[in-house]
mmCIF file of C-alpha atoms and ligand atoms in Angstrom:
data_model
loop_
_atom_site.group_PDB
_atom_site.id
_atom_site.type_symbol
_atom_site.label_atom_id
_atom_site.label_comp_id
_atom_site.label_asym_id
_atom_site.label_seq_id
_atom_site.Cartn_x
_atom_site.Cartn_y
_atom_site.Cartn_z
ATOM 1 C CA UNK A 1 0.003 -0.002 -0.059
ATOM 2 C CA UNK A 2 1.193 3.664 -1.104
ATOM 3 C CA UNK A 3 2.510 5.328 2.138
ATOM 4 C CA UNK A 4 0.234 8.100 3.287
ATOM 5 C CA UNK A 5 1.278 11.515 3.006
ATOM 6 C CA UNK A 6 2.596 14.281 5.471
ATOM 7 C CA UNK A 7 3.069 17.975 4.798
ATOM 8 C CA UNK A 8 3.752 20.711 6.587
ATOM 9 C CA UNK A 9 4.881 24.754 6.227
ATOM 10 C CA UNK A 10 7.775 26.226 8.154
ATOM 11 C CA UNK A 11 7.558 29.763 8.347
ATOM 12 C CA UNK A 12 10.835 31.010 7.711
ATOM 13 C CA UNK A 13 10.377 34.299 10.890
ATOM 14 C CA UNK A 14 12.545 34.652 13.256
ATOM 15 C CA UNK A 15 16.062 32.130 14.238
ATOM 16 C CA UNK A 16 15.234 28.465 15.234
ATOM 17 C CA UNK A 17 15.023 27.730 19.027
ATOM 18 C CA UNK A 18 15.787 24.290 21.070
ATOM 19 C CA UNK A 19 11.620 24.465 21.695
ATOM 20 C CA UNK A 20 11.553 24.891 18.090
ATOM 21 C CA UNK A 21 13.794 22.055 17.796
ATOM 22 C CA UNK A 22 11.792 19.481 20.040
ATOM 23 C CA UNK A 23 8.586 20.328 19.537
ATOM 24 C CA UNK A 24 7.623 20.916 15.717
ATOM 25 C CA UNK A 25 11.745 19.686 13.789
ATOM 26 C CA UNK A 26 12.233 16.524 15.543
ATOM 27 C CA UNK A 27 8.853 15.333 15.408
ATOM 28 C CA UNK A 28 8.444 16.087 12.197
ATOM 29 C CA UNK A 29 11.377 14.480 11.367
ATOM 30 C CA UNK A 30 10.305 11.319 12.946
ATOM 31 C CA UNK A 31 7.078 11.314 11.113
ATOM 32 C CA UNK A 32 8.833 11.578 7.876
ATOM 33 C CA UNK A 33 10.160 7.872 8.917
ATOM 34 C CA UNK A 34 6.379 6.860 8.374
ATOM 35 C CA UNK A 35 4.855 8.813 5.911
ATOM 36 C CA UNK A 36 6.029 9.993 2.290
ATOM 37 C CA UNK A 37 6.727 13.591 3.581
ATOM 38 C CA UNK A 38 6.739 17.144 1.876
ATOM 39 C CA UNK A 39 7.990 19.456 3.914
ATOM 40 C CA UNK A 40 8.375 23.380 2.588
ATOM 41 C CA UNK A 41 9.256 26.956 3.175
ATOM 42 C CA UNK A 42 5.936 28.951 3.673
ATOM 43 C CA UNK A 43 7.898 31.979 2.243
ATOM 44 C CA UNK A 44 5.010 33.777 0.381
ATOM 45 C CA UNK A 45 3.210 33.278 3.912
ATOM 46 C CA UNK A 46 5.980 34.982 5.576
ATOM 47 C CA UNK A 47 5.938 38.250 3.365
ATOM 48 C CA UNK A 48 2.393 39.478 4.968
ATOM 49 C CA UNK A 49 4.469 40.461 8.057
ATOM 50 C CA UNK A 50 8.514 40.674 6.249
ATOM 51 C CA UNK A 51 9.006 43.186 3.759
ATOM 52 C CA UNK A 52 12.104 43.597 5.188
ATOM 53 C CA UNK A 53 14.166 41.829 1.317
ATOM 54 C CA UNK A 54 17.783 41.091 3.878
ATOM 55 C CA UNK A 55 15.259 40.007 6.440
ATOM 56 C CA UNK A 56 13.233 37.972 4.525
ATOM 57 C CA UNK A 57 16.232 36.366 2.303
ATOM 58 C CA UNK A 58 18.498 35.614 5.603
ATOM 59 C CA UNK A 59 15.331 33.589 7.245
ATOM 60 C CA UNK A 60 14.605 32.074 4.448
ATOM 61 C CA UNK A 61 18.276 30.306 3.896
ATOM 62 C CA UNK A 62 18.165 29.919 8.223
ATOM 63 C CA UNK A 63 15.443 28.628 8.372
ATOM 64 C CA UNK A 64 16.223 25.745 4.944
ATOM 65 C CA UNK A 65 19.509 25.605 6.204
ATOM 66 C CA UNK A 66 18.277 24.801 10.418
ATOM 67 C CA UNK A 67 15.962 21.829 9.041
ATOM 68 C CA UNK A 68 18.742 20.061 6.690
ATOM 69 C CA UNK A 69 21.531 20.397 9.525
ATOM 70 C CA UNK A 70 19.075 19.420 12.443
ATOM 71 C CA UNK A 71 18.540 15.920 9.987
ATOM 72 C CA UNK A 72 16.104 16.598 7.560
ATOM 73 C CA UNK A 73 17.211 14.093 4.596
ATOM 74 C CA UNK A 74 16.232 15.752 0.893
ATOM 75 C CA UNK A 75 16.638 12.397 -0.832
ATOM 76 C CA UNK A 76 13.357 11.297 1.867
ATOM 77 C CA UNK A 77 11.405 14.545 2.288
ATOM 78 C CA UNK A 78 10.822 16.365 -0.692
ATOM 79 C CA UNK A 79 11.906 19.861 0.603
ATOM 80 C CA UNK A 80 11.037 22.812 -1.185
ATOM 81 C CA UNK A 81 9.946 26.827 -1.050
ATOM 82 C CA UNK A 82 6.401 27.487 -1.984
ATOM 83 C CA UNK A 83 7.318 30.180 -3.567
ATOM 84 C CA UNK A 84 9.230 27.686 -6.485
ATOM 85 C CA UNK A 85 5.764 25.834 -7.051
ATOM 86 C CA UNK A 86 3.817 28.128 -8.877
ATOM 87 C CA UNK A 87 0.766 25.787 -9.270
ATOM 88 C CA UNK A 88 -0.006 26.586 -5.656
ATOM 89 C CA UNK A 89 -0.857 30.141 -5.924
ATOM 90 C CA UNK A 90 -2.701 28.720 -9.559
ATOM 91 C CA UNK A 91 -4.909 26.836 -6.712
ATOM 92 C CA UNK A 92 -5.486 29.489 -3.920
ATOM 93 C CA UNK A 93 -7.266 31.577 -6.485
ATOM 94 C CA UNK A 94 -9.209 28.329 -7.613
ATOM 95 C CA UNK A 95 -10.140 28.079 -3.559
ATOM 96 C CA UNK A 96 -10.732 31.401 -2.941
ATOM 97 C CA UNK A 97 -13.367 30.718 -5.216
ATOM 98 C CA UNK A 98 -15.154 28.349 -2.517
ATOM 99 C CA UNK A 99 -13.546 29.794 0.535
ATOM 100 C CA UNK A 100 -16.246 31.752 2.330
ATOM 101 C CA UNK A 101 -15.859 35.098 3.616
ATOM 102 C CA UNK A 102 -17.964 34.573 6.651
ATOM 103 C CA UNK A 103 -15.984 31.455 7.087
ATOM 104 C CA UNK A 104 -11.982 33.763 6.720
ATOM 105 C CA UNK A 105 -13.052 36.529 8.662
ATOM 106 C CA UNK A 106 -13.568 33.823 11.679
ATOM 107 C CA UNK A 107 -10.089 32.752 11.745
ATOM 108 C CA UNK A 108 -8.530 33.552 15.580
ATOM 109 C CA UNK A 109 -4.730 35.485 13.661
ATOM 110 C CA UNK A 110 -7.284 37.486 11.583
ATOM 111 C CA UNK A 111 -9.742 38.484 14.467
ATOM 112 C CA UNK A 112 -6.820 38.679 16.841
ATOM 113 C CA UNK A 113 -5.216 41.830 15.472
ATOM 114 C CA UNK A 114 -8.880 43.396 14.320
ATOM 115 C CA UNK A 115 -9.907 43.217 17.981
ATOM 116 C CA UNK A 116 -6.735 44.842 19.302
ATOM 117 C CA UNK A 117 -7.413 47.824 16.518
ATOM 118 C CA UNK A 118 -10.895 48.175 18.350
ATOM 119 C CA UNK A 119 -9.206 47.920 21.524
ATOM 120 C CA UNK A 120 -7.066 50.780 20.866
ATOM 121 C CA UNK A 121 -9.384 52.648 18.747
ATOM 122 C CA UNK A 122 -7.879 52.197 15.860
ATOM 123 C CA UNK A 123 -9.667 51.613 12.634
ATOM 124 C CA UNK A 124 -10.830 47.669 12.618
ATOM 125 C CA UNK A 125 -9.006 47.123 9.729
ATOM 126 C CA UNK A 126 -5.411 49.268 10.342
ATOM 127 C CA UNK A 127 -2.503 47.379 9.441
ATOM 128 C CA UNK A 128 -4.403 44.350 7.472
ATOM 129 C CA UNK A 129 -3.221 43.415 4.609
ATOM 130 C CA UNK A 130 -5.575 40.574 2.153
ATOM 131 C CA UNK A 131 -2.494 38.397 2.529
ATOM 132 C CA UNK A 132 -3.305 38.050 6.333
ATOM 133 C CA UNK A 133 -7.053 37.545 5.570
ATOM 134 C CA UNK A 134 -6.357 35.305 3.004
ATOM 135 C CA UNK A 135 -3.761 33.393 4.581
ATOM 136 C CA UNK A 136 -6.389 30.739 5.623
ATOM 137 C CA UNK A 137 -6.591 29.999 1.491
ATOM 138 C CA UNK A 138 -3.038 29.604 0.600
ATOM 139 C CA UNK A 139 -2.431 26.946 3.136
ATOM 140 C CA UNK A 140 -5.259 25.377 2.125
ATOM 141 C CA UNK A 141 -3.996 25.540 -1.027
ATOM 142 C CA UNK A 142 -0.244 24.441 -0.061
ATOM 143 C CA UNK A 143 -2.124 21.614 1.542
ATOM 144 C CA UNK A 144 -4.500 19.939 -1.270
ATOM 145 C CA UNK A 145 -1.919 20.443 -4.070
ATOM 146 C CA UNK A 146 -0.454 17.626 -2.627
ATOM 147 C CA UNK A 147 -3.089 15.603 -1.367
ATOM 148 C CA UNK A 148 -2.038 15.646 2.016
ATOM 149 C CA UNK A 149 -3.137 13.137 4.530
ATOM 150 C CA UNK A 150 -2.091 14.746 7.657
ATOM 151 C CA UNK A 151 -0.661 18.136 8.705
ATOM 152 C CA UNK A 152 1.494 18.095 11.623
ATOM 153 C CA UNK A 153 1.404 21.120 13.169
ATOM 154 C CA UNK A 154 1.139 23.376 16.476
ATOM 155 C CA UNK A 155 -2.110 24.193 18.326
ATOM 156 C CA UNK A 156 -2.203 27.725 17.087
ATOM 157 C CA UNK A 157 -2.653 26.211 13.407
ATOM 158 C CA UNK A 158 -5.313 23.325 13.577
ATOM 159 C CA UNK A 159 -8.030 26.165 12.626
ATOM 160 C CA UNK A 160 -6.713 26.672 10.089
ATOM 161 C CA UNK A 161 -6.227 22.984 8.590
ATOM 162 C CA UNK A 162 -10.095 22.931 9.397
ATOM 163 C CA UNK A 163 -10.387 26.014 7.596
ATOM 164 C CA UNK A 164 -8.817 23.674 4.779
ATOM 165 C CA UNK A 165 -10.961 20.682 5.394
ATOM 166 C CA UNK A 166 -14.028 23.780 5.263
ATOM 167 C CA UNK A 167 -12.560 24.822 1.293
ATOM 168 C CA UNK A 168 -12.347 21.335 0.578
ATOM 169 C CA UNK A 169 -15.357 20.172 1.115
ATOM 170 C CA UNK A 170 -16.825 22.723 -0.556
ATOM 171 C CA UNK A 171 -15.150 22.520 -3.348
ATOM 172 C CA UNK A 172 -15.875 18.762 -3.611
ATOM 173 C CA UNK A 173 -19.651 18.784 -2.508
ATOM 174 C CA UNK A 174 -19.891 21.111 -5.560
ATOM 175 C CA UNK A 175 -18.763 19.037 -8.036
ATOM 176 C CA UNK A 176 -20.251 16.137 -6.339
ATOM 177 C CA UNK A 177 -16.361 14.113 -6.765
ATOM 178 C CA UNK A 178 -13.935 13.710 -3.950
ATOM 179 C CA UNK A 179 -11.540 15.796 -6.139
ATOM 180 C CA UNK A 180 -9.988 16.782 -3.203
ATOM 181 C CA UNK A 181 -8.494 14.834 -0.283
ATOM 182 C CA UNK A 182 -9.589 16.239 3.419
ATOM 183 C CA UNK A 183 -6.372 16.760 5.603
ATOM 184 C CA UNK A 184 -6.427 16.138 9.036
ATOM 185 C CA UNK A 185 -4.128 18.226 11.792
ATOM 186 C CA UNK A 186 -2.117 16.116 13.563
ATOM 187 C CA UNK A 187 -0.730 17.678 16.761
ATOM 188 C CA UNK A 188 1.742 15.943 19.323
ATOM 189 C CA UNK A 189 0.157 15.720 22.715
ATOM 190 C CA UNK A 190 3.267 13.892 24.115
ATOM 191 C CA UNK A 191 5.773 16.355 22.897
ATOM 192 C CA UNK A 192 8.161 18.379 25.291
ATOM 193 C CA UNK A 193 7.190 21.374 26.866
ATOM 194 C CA UNK A 194 10.355 22.549 26.769
ATOM 195 C CA UNK A 195 11.276 25.550 29.289
ATOM 196 C CA UNK A 196 12.803 28.592 28.480
ATOM 197 C CA UNK A 197 15.554 30.982 30.785
ATOM 198 C CA UNK A 198 13.050 32.383 32.975
ATOM 199 C CA UNK A 199 10.799 28.557 33.265
ATOM 200 C CA UNK A 200 7.865 29.725 30.949
ATOM 201 C CA UNK A 201 7.782 27.964 27.789
ATOM 202 C CA UNK A 202 10.604 28.703 25.530
ATOM 203 C CA UNK A 203 9.079 31.258 23.231
ATOM 204 C CA UNK A 204 10.185 33.786 20.629
ATOM 205 C CA UNK A 205 7.364 36.484 21.891
ATOM 206 C CA UNK A 206 8.824 35.967 25.418
ATOM 207 C CA UNK A 207 12.506 36.275 24.476
ATOM 208 C CA UNK A 208 13.195 33.781 26.431
ATOM 209 C CA UNK A 209 14.719 31.587 24.063
ATOM 210 C CA UNK A 210 18.480 29.400 23.363
ATOM 211 C CA UNK A 211 18.998 29.751 20.015
ATOM 212 C CA UNK A 212 19.401 26.083 18.189
ATOM 213 C CA UNK A 213 22.949 27.827 16.646
ATOM 214 C CA UNK A 214 24.283 29.897 19.207
ATOM 215 C CA UNK A 215 28.194 29.693 19.311
ATOM 216 C CA UNK A 216 29.589 27.550 22.269
ATOM 217 C CA UNK A 217 29.706 31.417 24.116
ATOM 218 C CA UNK A 218 26.447 32.219 23.862
ATOM 219 C CA UNK A 219 25.234 29.199 24.764
ATOM 220 C CA UNK A 220 27.010 28.208 27.788
ATOM 221 C CA UNK A 221 26.126 32.551 29.304
ATOM 222 C CA UNK A 222 22.429 31.412 28.355
ATOM 223 C CA UNK A 223 22.450 28.357 30.391
ATOM 224 C CA UNK A 224 23.901 30.689 33.162
ATOM 225 C CA UNK A 225 21.311 32.470 33.367
ATOM 226 C CA UNK A 226 18.196 29.609 33.250
ATOM 227 C CA UNK A 227 16.296 30.789 36.821
ATOM 228 C CA UNK A 228 16.491 28.911 40.196
ATOM 229 C CA UNK A 229 15.619 29.086 43.390
ATOM 230 C CA UNK A 230 18.764 30.052 46.363
ATOM 231 C CA UNK A 231 18.737 27.027 47.298
ATOM 232 C CA UNK A 232 22.655 26.791 48.988
ATOM 233 C CA UNK A 233 24.801 24.183 47.619
ATOM 234 C CA UNK A 234 24.508 21.153 50.460
ATOM 235 C CA UNK A 235 20.600 21.742 50.308
ATOM 236 C CA UNK A 236 18.758 18.676 48.070
ATOM 237 C CA UNK A 237 17.117 19.746 45.529
ATOM 238 C CA UNK A 238 13.780 18.120 43.785
ATOM 239 C CA UNK A 239 14.880 17.530 40.171
ATOM 240 C CA UNK A 240 11.327 17.866 38.994
ATOM 241 C CA UNK A 241 10.616 21.033 39.838
ATOM 242 C CA UNK A 242 13.854 22.787 37.703
ATOM 243 C CA UNK A 243 14.204 24.083 34.872
ATOM 244 C CA UNK A 244 18.043 22.760 34.298
ATOM 245 C CA UNK A 245 16.472 18.987 35.084
ATOM 246 C CA UNK A 246 14.327 20.027 32.790
ATOM 247 C CA UNK A 247 16.012 21.139 30.046
ATOM 248 C CA UNK A 248 18.878 18.709 30.714
ATOM 249 C CA UNK A 249 16.208 15.467 30.260
ATOM 250 C CA UNK A 250 15.477 17.315 27.005
ATOM 251 C CA UNK A 251 19.621 16.190 25.983
ATOM 252 C CA UNK A 252 20.670 13.417 28.380
ATOM 253 C CA UNK A 253 20.547 9.198 28.015
ATOM 254 C CA UNK A 254 18.069 7.935 29.808
ATOM 255 C CA UNK A 255 21.586 6.710 32.530
ATOM 256 C CA UNK A 256 22.103 10.229 32.910
ATOM 257 C CA UNK A 257 19.295 11.454 33.339
ATOM 258 C CA UNK A 258 19.249 9.375 36.407
ATOM 259 C CA UNK A 259 22.165 10.271 38.004
ATOM 260 C CA UNK A 260 21.659 13.565 37.710
ATOM 261 C CA UNK A 261 18.627 13.543 39.602
ATOM 262 C CA UNK A 262 20.578 11.652 41.884
ATOM 263 C CA UNK A 263 23.191 13.613 42.832
ATOM 264 C CA UNK A 264 20.774 17.137 42.915
ATOM 265 C CA UNK A 265 18.209 14.517 45.289
ATOM 266 C CA UNK A 266 21.420 14.001 47.588
ATOM 267 C CA UNK A 267 22.624 18.092 47.485
ATOM 268 C CA UNK A 268 26.057 18.809 47.552
ATOM 269 C CA UNK A 269 25.236 20.127 44.124
ATOM 270 C CA UNK A 270 24.661 23.673 43.340
ATOM 271 C CA UNK A 271 23.241 24.953 41.108
ATOM 272 C CA UNK A 272 26.303 27.055 39.126
ATOM 273 C CA UNK A 273 27.724 23.848 38.805
ATOM 274 C CA UNK A 274 24.465 21.223 37.478
ATOM 275 C CA UNK A 275 24.565 24.884 34.704
ATOM 276 C CA UNK A 276 28.219 23.769 33.896
ATOM 277 C CA UNK A 277 26.591 20.086 33.417
ATOM 278 C CA UNK A 278 23.628 20.630 31.330
ATOM 279 C CA UNK A 279 25.918 22.796 29.511
ATOM 280 C CA UNK A 280 27.781 20.049 28.395
ATOM 281 C CA UNK A 281 25.199 18.019 27.404
ATOM 282 C CA UNK A 282 23.333 20.782 25.345
ATOM 283 C CA UNK A 283 26.400 21.576 23.585
ATOM 284 C CA UNK A 284 27.735 17.939 22.803
ATOM 285 C CA UNK A 285 24.152 17.407 20.943
ATOM 286 C CA UNK A 286 24.091 20.873 19.332
ATOM 287 C CA UNK A 287 27.542 21.162 18.299
ATOM 288 C CA UNK A 288 27.440 19.017 15.107
ATOM 289 C CA UNK A 289 24.138 20.392 14.188
ATOM 290 C CA UNK A 290 25.888 24.282 14.565
ATOM 291 C CA UNK A 291 28.793 22.461 12.473
ATOM 292 C CA UNK A 292 26.105 21.267 9.567
ATOM 293 C CA UNK A 293 24.179 24.813 10.236
ATOM 294 C CA UNK A 294 27.304 27.032 9.076
ATOM 295 C CA UNK A 295 28.282 24.870 6.545
ATOM 296 C CA UNK A 296 24.961 25.991 4.922
ATOM 297 C CA UNK A 297 24.832 28.801 5.611
ATOM 298 C CA UNK A 298 28.214 29.644 3.837
ATOM 299 C CA UNK A 299 27.208 27.631 0.896
ATOM 300 C CA UNK A 300 23.943 29.154 -0.245
ATOM 301 C CA UNK A 301 24.275 28.152 -3.939
ATOM 302 C CA UNK A 302 24.279 24.559 -2.576
ATOM 303 C CA UNK A 303 20.959 25.149 -0.561
ATOM 304 C CA UNK A 304 19.669 26.236 -3.350
ATOM 305 C CA UNK A 305 20.251 23.743 -5.553
ATOM 306 C CA UNK A 306 19.117 21.308 -2.780
ATOM 307 C CA UNK A 307 15.863 23.165 -1.725
ATOM 308 C CA UNK A 308 15.386 23.650 -6.346
ATOM 309 C CA UNK A 309 15.308 19.713 -6.415
ATOM 310 C CA UNK A 310 12.958 19.385 -4.158
ATOM 311 C CA UNK A 311 10.725 22.177 -5.891
ATOM 312 C CA UNK A 312 10.696 20.035 -9.248
ATOM 313 C CA UNK A 313 9.673 16.655 -7.284
ATOM 314 C CA UNK A 314 6.725 19.367 -5.654
ATOM 315 C CA UNK A 315 5.742 20.706 -9.051
ATOM 316 C CA UNK A 316 5.765 17.295 -10.498
ATOM 317 C CA UNK A 317 3.658 16.686 -8.105
ATOM 318 C CA UNK A 318 1.319 19.881 -7.942
ATOM 319 C CA UNK A 319 1.171 19.673 -11.755
ATOM 320 C CA UNK A 320 -1.088 16.110 -11.666
ATOM 321 C CA UNK A 321 -3.412 18.066 -9.331
ATOM 322 C CA UNK A 322 -3.972 21.005 -11.382
ATOM 323 C CA UNK A 323 -4.294 19.395 -14.869
ATOM 324 C CA UNK A 324 -7.071 17.212 -12.834
ATOM 325 C CA UNK A 325 -8.950 20.105 -11.250
ATOM 326 C CA UNK A 326 -8.751 22.445 -14.663
ATOM 327 C CA UNK A 327 -10.541 19.958 -16.418
ATOM 328 C CA UNK A 328 -13.040 19.299 -13.321
ATOM 329 C CA UNK A 329 -13.857 23.118 -13.305
ATOM 330 C CA UNK A 330 -14.308 23.253 -16.877
ATOM 331 C CA UNK A 331 -11.221 25.844 -17.186
ATOM 332 C CA UNK A 332 -9.338 23.445 -19.812
ATOM 333 C CA UNK A 333 -11.732 23.200 -23.029
ATOM 334 C CA UNK A 334 -10.405 20.309 -25.302
HETATM 335 N N1 LIG B 401 0.514 29.095 9.083
HETATM 336 C C1 LIG B 401 1.353 27.764 9.439
HETATM 337 C C2 LIG B 401 2.500 28.402 10.631
HETATM 338 O O1 LIG B 401 2.405 29.848 10.486
HETATM 339 C C3 LIG B 401 2.660 27.952 8.153
HETATM 340 C C4 LIG B 401 1.947 27.086 6.945
HETATM 341 C C5 LIG B 401 1.710 27.622 5.319
HETATM 342 C C6 LIG B 401 1.429 25.819 7.345
HETATM 343 N N2 LIG B 401 1.255 27.103 5.141
HETATM 344 C C7 LIG B 401 1.419 25.308 5.927
HETATM 345 C C8 LIG B 401 1.713 24.724 7.947
HETATM 346 C C9 LIG B 401 0.272 24.414 5.240
HETATM 347 C C10 LIG B 401 0.837 23.218 7.093
HETATM 348 C C11 LIG B 401 0.719 23.139 6.286
HETATM 349 O O2 LIG B 401 3.437 27.754 10.994
#
């Protein structure tokens, strides 16, 4: 039986941090072992909010290099840039004719900007471009273009996947045929919550992240900044209420984890020393990833070649879908 298809879009905004690594990259790479995976850089989605040329360009390169450095195998995963698959944008136009405006009005991402405008007494539409408003239509096109069965996303994106379902269903209903596959969101339930430097969930919006590719010196400095309680060295410490341990366990082997927890419980290890131990395991994991990342970043031609090869594979698939749909809607005349 043919493998099912997993597809996800990666928005090139900002730099990757270890929360992204454990929350999105690792689970997506694990999924690629069991599914026929198509992962792409959603660069035109990013344009809605990022209009500075150099920032957009370097974000695209860094995200692509980041995923490859973290282990994405472009031989196994079709890895491409959204902008390299123009069929996406034709399909978005087609789907626009089936996407109710009322549906898009209900998108959380759009609604929250309207709400913020109203709260500060501004015009409801201030600063809102049509790209933001039609974001879910473009995303639906990304998904159904490749007959995706599952879409691994964070919880904040499940509404968008539901909208893709609604739009695809409206399309199928109109032509009385299952022309588009109805995708399902896959939200990882047991993905580790990665604590940030201040103990809250690691997130760009909290400014509490540890970048995935921080140079060694910066990495040590950041780890030393992790908040702890003020227990003295000799006092026994509870691993389960400690940020330092929560991070350590993500990077260490089960044996190391047990040994570290036992040392904390026994007392005699201060937080400074514990953080040094943490730095060692984090740095051990990140050093090879950082090395590959730097290599990719210094060779943008190689990166572009990998992405272009992926785009070629993606376009071959996309063209098949588009031919089928054009024929079905009556745009193909003979
Ligand atoms: N909207 C997603 C995000 O912000 C990125 C994205 C674009 C995407 N197109 C997609 C995710 C298609 C899954 C499927 O992260």
